[in-house]
Coordinates of C-alpha atoms and ligand atoms in Angstrom, one line a residue:
M1 CA 57.9 51.8 195.0
K2 CA 56.9 49.0 197.3
N3 CA 59.6 47.2 199.2
N4 CA 59.7 44.0 197.0
I5 CA 61.8 42.6 194.2
I6 CA 59.9 40.6 191.5
L7 CA 61.8 38.3 189.2
I8 CA 60.2 37.6 185.8
G9 CA 61.4 35.7 182.7
F10 CA 61.1 32.6 180.7
M11 CA 61.0 29.1 182.1
G12 CA 64.5 27.9 183.1
A13 CA 65.9 31.5 183.5
G14 CA 66.9 30.8 187.1
K15 CA 64.2 32.9 188.8
S16 CA 63.8 30.6 191.7
C17 CA 67.6 30.0 192.3
V18 CA 68.4 33.7 192.0
G19 CA 65.3 34.6 194.1
E20 CA 66.1 32.3 196.9
Q21 CA 69.7 33.6 197.2
L22 CA 68.7 37.2 196.8
A23 CA 66.1 36.9 199.6
R24 CA 68.7 35.2 201.9
K25 CA 71.2 38.0 201.3
L26 CA 68.7 40.8 201.9
S27 CA 67.0 39.0 204.8
Y28 CA 63.8 39.2 202.8
K29 CA 61.0 36.7 202.6
F30 CA 61.2 34.4 199.5
C31 CA 58.0 33.6 197.6
D32 CA 57.6 31.5 194.5
S33 CA 54.2 32.0 192.7
D34 CA 54.1 28.4 191.4
K35 CA 54.8 27.0 194.8
L36 CA 52.2 29.2 196.4
I37 CA 49.6 28.1 193.8
E38 CA 50.5 24.5 194.3
K39 CA 50.2 24.8 198.1
K40 CA 46.9 26.6 197.9
S41 CA 45.3 24.2 195.5
G42 CA 46.9 21.0 196.8
Q43 CA 47.8 20.1 193.2
T44 CA 50.9 20.4 191.0
I45 CA 51.0 22.9 188.2
S46 CA 50.8 19.9 185.7
Q47 CA 47.7 18.6 187.5
I48 CA 46.0 22.1 187.4
F49 CA 46.8 22.4 183.6
E50 CA 45.5 18.9 182.9
K51 CA 42.3 19.1 185.0
Y52 CA 41.2 22.7 184.5
G53 CA 43.3 24.1 181.6
E54 CA 45.7 27.0 181.2
E55 CA 43.0 29.8 181.6
Y56 CA 42.1 28.5 185.1
F57 CA 45.8 28.5 186.1
R58 CA 46.2 32.1 184.7
N59 CA 43.2 33.2 186.9
M60 CA 44.9 31.7 189.9
E61 CA 48.0 33.7 189.1
T62 CA 46.0 36.9 188.8
S63 CA 44.2 36.3 192.1
L64 CA 47.5 35.6 193.8
L65 CA 48.9 38.9 192.6
E66 CA 45.8 40.7 193.8
D67 CA 46.1 39.2 197.2
M68 CA 49.7 40.1 197.4
Q69 CA 49.1 43.8 196.7
T70 CA 48.3 44.3 200.4
S71 CA 50.3 41.5 202.0
L72 CA 53.7 41.3 200.3
N73 CA 56.4 43.3 202.0
N74 CA 60.1 43.0 202.2
A75 CA 60.0 40.0 199.9
V76 CA 61.5 38.6 196.7
L77 CA 58.9 37.0 194.5
S78 CA 59.9 34.6 191.7
T79 CA 57.1 34.3 189.2
G80 CA 56.0 31.6 186.7
G81 CA 57.1 32.3 183.2
G82 CA 53.6 33.3 182.0
M83 CA 52.8 35.7 184.8
P84 CA 53.3 39.0 183.0
L85 CA 51.3 38.0 179.9
R86 CA 48.1 39.4 181.0
E87 CA 48.0 43.3 180.9
Q88 CA 46.4 43.3 184.3
N89 CA 49.2 41.1 185.8
M90 CA 51.8 43.3 184.2
R91 CA 50.4 46.3 186.0
L92 CA 49.9 44.4 189.3
L93 CA 53.5 43.2 189.1
R94 CA 54.9 46.7 188.6
E95 CA 52.8 48.0 191.4
L96 CA 54.2 45.3 193.7
G97 CA 57.8 46.4 193.5
F98 CA 61.0 46.4 191.4
V99 CA 60.5 44.1 188.4
V100 CA 63.7 42.4 187.1
Y101 CA 63.6 40.4 183.9
L102 CA 66.2 37.6 183.9
K103 CA 67.0 37.1 180.3
A104 CA 68.7 33.8 179.1
S105 CA 69.6 33.1 175.5
R106 CA 67.6 30.7 173.3
E107 CA 70.5 28.2 173.5
T108 CA 70.8 28.3 177.3
T109 CA 67.0 28.1 177.6
I110 CA 66.8 25.0 175.4
K111 CA 69.8 23.3 177.1
R112 CA 68.2 23.8 180.5
L113 CA 64.7 22.8 179.6
K114 CA 65.3 19.8 177.4
G115 CA 63.8 16.6 178.9
D116 CA 61.9 18.6 181.5
K117 CA 58.6 16.9 182.4
S118 CA 57.2 19.4 184.9
R119 CA 56.2 22.1 182.5
P120 CA 53.0 21.5 180.6
L121 CA 53.6 24.1 177.9
L122 CA 56.7 22.3 176.7
R123 CA 55.3 18.8 176.3
G124 CA 55.3 17.3 172.8
D125 CA 57.9 16.3 170.3
D126 CA 58.2 19.8 168.7
F127 CA 59.9 21.0 171.9
E128 CA 62.4 23.5 170.2
Q129 CA 59.6 25.0 168.0
R130 CA 57.5 25.5 171.1
V131 CA 60.2 27.3 172.9
D132 CA 60.9 29.5 169.8
R133 CA 57.2 30.3 169.5
L134 CA 56.8 31.2 173.1
L135 CA 60.1 33.2 173.2
A136 CA 59.1 35.2 170.2
A137 CA 55.7 36.1 171.8
R138 CA 57.1 36.7 175.3
I139 CA 60.4 38.6 175.0
P140 CA 58.6 41.9 174.2
V141 CA 56.2 41.3 177.0
Y142 CA 59.0 40.7 179.6
E143 CA 60.9 43.7 178.3
K144 CA 57.8 45.9 178.7
A145 CA 57.0 44.6 182.1
A146 CA 60.4 45.0 183.6
H147 CA 62.0 48.0 185.3
R148 CA 65.4 46.3 184.6
V149 CA 66.6 43.6 182.2
I150 CA 69.6 41.4 183.2
E151 CA 71.2 39.1 180.6
T152 CA 72.2 36.1 182.6
D153 CA 74.1 33.8 180.2
D154 CA 77.6 35.0 181.0
K155 CA 76.9 35.5 184.7
S156 CA 77.0 33.2 187.8
I157 CA 74.0 33.3 190.3
N158 CA 76.2 35.2 192.7
Q159 CA 76.9 37.9 190.1
I160 CA 73.3 38.2 189.2
V161 CA 72.3 38.5 192.8
A162 CA 75.0 41.1 193.4
L163 CA 73.8 43.2 190.4
I164 CA 70.2 43.2 191.6
M165 CA 71.3 44.1 195.1
E166 CA 73.4 47.1 193.8
E167 CA 70.4 48.4 191.8
W168 CA 68.1 47.9 194.7
A169 CA 70.4 49.7 197.1
A170 CA 70.5 52.6 194.6
I171 CA 66.7 52.7 194.4
I172 CA 66.3 52.7 198.2
D173 CA 68.9 55.4 198.4
K174 CA 67.2 57.6 195.9
E175 CA 63.7 57.2 197.5
G176 CA 65.2 57.8 200.9
Ligands
S3P1 C1 54.8 28.7 182.8 C2 55.9 28.6 183.5 C3 56.0 27.8 184.7 C4 54.7 27.5 185.3 C5 53.7 27.0 184.3 C6 53.5 27.9 183.1 C7 54.8 29.6 181.6 O1 56.9 28.4 185.7 O2 54.1 28.7 185.9 O3 54.2 25.8 183.8 O4 53.7 29.9 181.0 O5 55.9 30.0 181.2 P1 58.5 28.5 185.6 O6 58.8 29.8 184.8 O7 58.9 28.7 187.0 O8 59.0 27.3 184.9

């Protein structure tokens, strides 16, 4: 397995917070796919969705993952919530390293995302139904894509980070 840890999961699951802290503790590089796409394109995610549509954004995600296959090393990568949806991306993610699904409950997800303006897929007045629809479609995908699922509701960021570090140490140990 490559020397990277990949965090996947729904919007608001804490991928960036956990990823940053995890990278700091391991002295790994921290990468955030949304931030890298924004930097590369010079536009925000919302602008990309508005101007070019979701498919275009998904192509940018795939191309970022392809580039990373040769360049990412000793890194923690936090991904946008839709990253594993494409079969191809799922495979690329698993080839990139240890994939951890941060799983938050529906209630926590709704609490964290209510009023959010930065996520194009959640705009509109039927916010809760949108979340429900997306969660129903995505939970099985996240579970299939992940090497490990961590339920995050009852855990602090520190506890989640510690859990991932434990698992990672065991993997490194086993692989020698
Ligand atoms: C998306 C999640 C967002 C961002 C974009 C699409 C999704 O990232 O990539 O708005 O499809 O779930 P976060 O999961 O970091 O919010």
